[in-house]
mmCIF file of C-alpha atoms in Angstrom:
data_model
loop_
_atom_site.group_PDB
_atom_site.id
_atom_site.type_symbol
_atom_site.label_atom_id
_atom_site.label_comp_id
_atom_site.label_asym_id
_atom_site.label_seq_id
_atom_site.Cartn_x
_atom_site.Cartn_y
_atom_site.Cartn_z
ATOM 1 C CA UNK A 45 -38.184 37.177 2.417
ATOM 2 C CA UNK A 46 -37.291 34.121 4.153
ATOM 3 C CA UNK A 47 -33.227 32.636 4.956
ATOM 4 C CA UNK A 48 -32.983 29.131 4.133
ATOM 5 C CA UNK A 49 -30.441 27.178 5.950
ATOM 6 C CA UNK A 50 -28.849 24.281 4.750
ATOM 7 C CA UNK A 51 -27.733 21.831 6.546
ATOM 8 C CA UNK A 52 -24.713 19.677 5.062
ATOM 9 C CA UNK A 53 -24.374 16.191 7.093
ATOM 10 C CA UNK A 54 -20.449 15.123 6.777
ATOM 11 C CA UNK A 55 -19.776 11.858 7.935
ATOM 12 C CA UNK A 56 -16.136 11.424 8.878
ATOM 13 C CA UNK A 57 -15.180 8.544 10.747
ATOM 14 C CA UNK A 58 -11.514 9.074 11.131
ATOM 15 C CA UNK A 59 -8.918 11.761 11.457
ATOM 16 C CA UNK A 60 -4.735 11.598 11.218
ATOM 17 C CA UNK A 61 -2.362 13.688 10.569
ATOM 18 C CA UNK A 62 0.948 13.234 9.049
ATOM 19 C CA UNK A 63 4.031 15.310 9.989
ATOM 20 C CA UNK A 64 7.042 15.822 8.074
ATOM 21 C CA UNK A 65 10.071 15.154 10.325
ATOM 22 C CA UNK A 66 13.559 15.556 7.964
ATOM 23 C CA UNK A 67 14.379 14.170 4.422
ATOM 24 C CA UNK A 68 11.604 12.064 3.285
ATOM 25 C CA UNK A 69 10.751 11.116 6.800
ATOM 26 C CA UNK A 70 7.355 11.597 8.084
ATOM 27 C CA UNK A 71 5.541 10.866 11.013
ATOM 28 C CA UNK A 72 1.853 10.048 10.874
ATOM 29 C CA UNK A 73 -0.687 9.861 13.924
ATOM 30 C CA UNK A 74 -3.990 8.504 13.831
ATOM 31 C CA UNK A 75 -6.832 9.848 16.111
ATOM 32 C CA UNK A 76 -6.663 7.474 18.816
ATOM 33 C CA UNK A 77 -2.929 8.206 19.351
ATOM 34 C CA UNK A 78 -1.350 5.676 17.744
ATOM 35 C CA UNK A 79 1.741 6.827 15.648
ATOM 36 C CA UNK A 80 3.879 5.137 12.534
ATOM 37 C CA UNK A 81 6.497 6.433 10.872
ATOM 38 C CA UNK A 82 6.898 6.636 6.761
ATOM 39 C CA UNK A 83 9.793 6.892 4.800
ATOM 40 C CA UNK A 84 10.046 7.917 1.281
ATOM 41 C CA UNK A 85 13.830 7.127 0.832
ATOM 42 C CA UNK A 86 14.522 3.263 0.165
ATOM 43 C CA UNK A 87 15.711 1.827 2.622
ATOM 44 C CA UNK A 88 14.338 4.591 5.134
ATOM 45 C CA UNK A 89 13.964 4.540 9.034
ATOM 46 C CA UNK A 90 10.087 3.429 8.169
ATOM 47 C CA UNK A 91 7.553 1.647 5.771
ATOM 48 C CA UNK A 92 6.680 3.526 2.166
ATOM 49 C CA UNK A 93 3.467 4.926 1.653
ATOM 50 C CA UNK A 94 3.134 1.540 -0.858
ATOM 51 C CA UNK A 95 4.440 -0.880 1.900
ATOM 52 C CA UNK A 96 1.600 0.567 4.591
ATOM 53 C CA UNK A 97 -1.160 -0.127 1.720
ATOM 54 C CA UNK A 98 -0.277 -3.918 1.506
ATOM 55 C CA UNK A 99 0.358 -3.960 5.113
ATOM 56 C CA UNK A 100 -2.811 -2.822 5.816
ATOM 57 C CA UNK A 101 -4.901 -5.298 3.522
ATOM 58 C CA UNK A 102 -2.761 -7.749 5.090
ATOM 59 C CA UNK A 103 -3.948 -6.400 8.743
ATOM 60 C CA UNK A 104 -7.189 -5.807 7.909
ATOM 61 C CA UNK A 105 -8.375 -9.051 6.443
ATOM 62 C CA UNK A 106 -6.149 -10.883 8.905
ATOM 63 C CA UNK A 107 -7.978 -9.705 11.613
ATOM 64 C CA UNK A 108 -11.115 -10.552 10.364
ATOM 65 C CA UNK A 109 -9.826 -14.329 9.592
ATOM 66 C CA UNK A 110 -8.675 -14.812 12.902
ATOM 67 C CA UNK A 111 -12.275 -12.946 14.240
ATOM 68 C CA UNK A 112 -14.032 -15.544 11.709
ATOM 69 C CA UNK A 113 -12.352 -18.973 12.989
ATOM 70 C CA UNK A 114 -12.537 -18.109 16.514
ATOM 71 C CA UNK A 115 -16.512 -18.171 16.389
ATOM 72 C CA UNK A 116 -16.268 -20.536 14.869
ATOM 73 C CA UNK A 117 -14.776 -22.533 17.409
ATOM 74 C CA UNK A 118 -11.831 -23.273 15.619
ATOM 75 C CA UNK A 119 -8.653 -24.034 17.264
ATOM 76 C CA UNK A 120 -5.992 -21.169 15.732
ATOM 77 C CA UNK A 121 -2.924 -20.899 16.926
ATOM 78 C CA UNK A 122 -0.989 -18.608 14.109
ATOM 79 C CA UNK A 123 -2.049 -16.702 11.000
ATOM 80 C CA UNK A 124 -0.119 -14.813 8.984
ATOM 81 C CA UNK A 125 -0.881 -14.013 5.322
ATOM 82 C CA UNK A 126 2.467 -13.325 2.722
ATOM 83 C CA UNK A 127 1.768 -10.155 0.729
ATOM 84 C CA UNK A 128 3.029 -9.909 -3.241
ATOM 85 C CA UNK A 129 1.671 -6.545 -4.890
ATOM 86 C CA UNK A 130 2.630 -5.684 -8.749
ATOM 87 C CA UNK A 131 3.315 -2.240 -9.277
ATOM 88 C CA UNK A 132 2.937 -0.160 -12.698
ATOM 89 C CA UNK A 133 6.578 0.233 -14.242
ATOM 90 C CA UNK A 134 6.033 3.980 -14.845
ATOM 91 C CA UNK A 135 4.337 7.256 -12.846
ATOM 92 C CA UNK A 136 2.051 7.005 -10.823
ATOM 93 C CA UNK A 137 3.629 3.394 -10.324
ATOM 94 C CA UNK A 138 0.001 2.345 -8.593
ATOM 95 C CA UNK A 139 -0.716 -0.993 -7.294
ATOM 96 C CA UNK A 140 -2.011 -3.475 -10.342
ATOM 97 C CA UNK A 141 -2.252 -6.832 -8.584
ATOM 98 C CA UNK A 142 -2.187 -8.058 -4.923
ATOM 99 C CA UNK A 143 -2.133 -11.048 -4.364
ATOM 100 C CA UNK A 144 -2.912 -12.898 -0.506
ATOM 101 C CA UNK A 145 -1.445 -16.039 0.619
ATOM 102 C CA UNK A 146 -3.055 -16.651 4.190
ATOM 103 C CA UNK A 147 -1.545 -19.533 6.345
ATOM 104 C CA UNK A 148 -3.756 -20.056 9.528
ATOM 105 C CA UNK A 149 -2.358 -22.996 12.220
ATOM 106 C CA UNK A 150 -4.325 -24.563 14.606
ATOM 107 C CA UNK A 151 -5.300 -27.567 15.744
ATOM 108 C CA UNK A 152 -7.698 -30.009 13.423
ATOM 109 C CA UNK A 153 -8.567 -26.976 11.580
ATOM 110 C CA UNK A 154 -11.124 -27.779 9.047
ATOM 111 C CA UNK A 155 -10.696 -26.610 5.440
ATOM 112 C CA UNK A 156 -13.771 -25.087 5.374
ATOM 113 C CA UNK A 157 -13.701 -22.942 8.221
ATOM 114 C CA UNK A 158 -10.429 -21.574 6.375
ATOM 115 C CA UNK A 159 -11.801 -21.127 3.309
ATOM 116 C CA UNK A 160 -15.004 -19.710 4.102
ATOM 117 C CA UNK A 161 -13.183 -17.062 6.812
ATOM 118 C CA UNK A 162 -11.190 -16.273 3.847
ATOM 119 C CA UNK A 163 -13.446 -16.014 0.905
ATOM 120 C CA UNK A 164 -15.476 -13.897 3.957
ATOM 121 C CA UNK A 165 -12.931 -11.289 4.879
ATOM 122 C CA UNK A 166 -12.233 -10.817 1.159
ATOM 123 C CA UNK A 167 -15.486 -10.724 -0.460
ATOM 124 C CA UNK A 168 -17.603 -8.813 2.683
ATOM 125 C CA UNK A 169 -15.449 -7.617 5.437
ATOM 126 C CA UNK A 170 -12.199 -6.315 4.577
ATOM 127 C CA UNK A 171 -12.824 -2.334 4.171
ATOM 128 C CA UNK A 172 -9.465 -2.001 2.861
ATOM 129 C CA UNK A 173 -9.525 -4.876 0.591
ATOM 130 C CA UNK A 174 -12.932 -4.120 -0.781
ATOM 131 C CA UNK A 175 -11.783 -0.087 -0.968
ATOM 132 C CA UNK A 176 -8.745 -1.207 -3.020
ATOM 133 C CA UNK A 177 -10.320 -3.706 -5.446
ATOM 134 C CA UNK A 178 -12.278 -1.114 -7.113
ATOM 135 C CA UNK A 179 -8.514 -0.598 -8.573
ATOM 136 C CA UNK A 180 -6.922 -3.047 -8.551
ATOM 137 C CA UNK A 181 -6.634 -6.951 -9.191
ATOM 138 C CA UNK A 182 -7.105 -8.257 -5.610
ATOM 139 C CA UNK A 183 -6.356 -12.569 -5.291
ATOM 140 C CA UNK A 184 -6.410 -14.565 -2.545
ATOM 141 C CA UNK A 185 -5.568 -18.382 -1.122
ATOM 142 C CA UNK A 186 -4.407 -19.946 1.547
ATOM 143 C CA UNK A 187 -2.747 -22.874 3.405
ATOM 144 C CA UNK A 188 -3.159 -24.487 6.761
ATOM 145 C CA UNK A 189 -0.710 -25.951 9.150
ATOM 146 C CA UNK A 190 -1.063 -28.249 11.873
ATOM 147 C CA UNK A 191 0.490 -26.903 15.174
#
């Protein structure tokens, strides 16, 4: 009688860990070493679990907007993007809506750089975005300044 072995592949990209420090202070660490600290009291000493999930569709698509409009030559010299989530009114008050107002600056920026670096991050390159969207009502536009 033969042993069969069976070999499970796990991919896992990422580790963190997340400490507990006092009261509803924690302190999480990612796996390069990088460290934030969340607060479940309101106002705390950091961001809510909630307030790091906009921030990071906000970071992660703004990245790759800025990423887009640079190869494309374009002249940027701010982006931000102004976050507005809707949140259930009872337990587990999840995310129902976010919505994504990016405003890129630059210099004789065309529209359709913007928009297409937008529409881009959103619809193909924004892990967190495209993770989140499975639940909830994700919407996005934008405006663009002249420096």
């Amino acid at each position: 009688m033969g042993v069969r072995i069976v070999v499970i592949e796990r991919k896992c990209e990422m580790k963190a860990k997340v400490s507990w420090v006092e009261g509803m202070k924690f302190v999480g660490e990612s796996e390069s070493g990088h460290q934030v600290t969340l607060d479940g009291a309101n106002p705390g000493e950091g961001a809510s679990p909630m307030e790091m999930i906009l921030l990071a569709v906000g970071g992660g698509s703004s990245i790759d907007v800025v990423s887009i409009l640079e190869k494309a030559r374009q002249s940027v010299t701010a982006c931000h993007v102004e976050l507005e989530g809707v949140r259930a009114d009872s337990v587990p008050r999840v995310f129902e809506k976010i919505h994504l107002k990016f405003v890129v600056t630059g210099t004789g920026l065309a529209e359709k750089h913007v928009s297409r670096a937008v529409d881009l991050s959103m619809e193909k390159y924004c892990s967190v975005s495209l993770m989140l969207e499975k639940a909830v009502e994700i919407t996005h536009s934008y405006q663009i300044l002249e420096a």
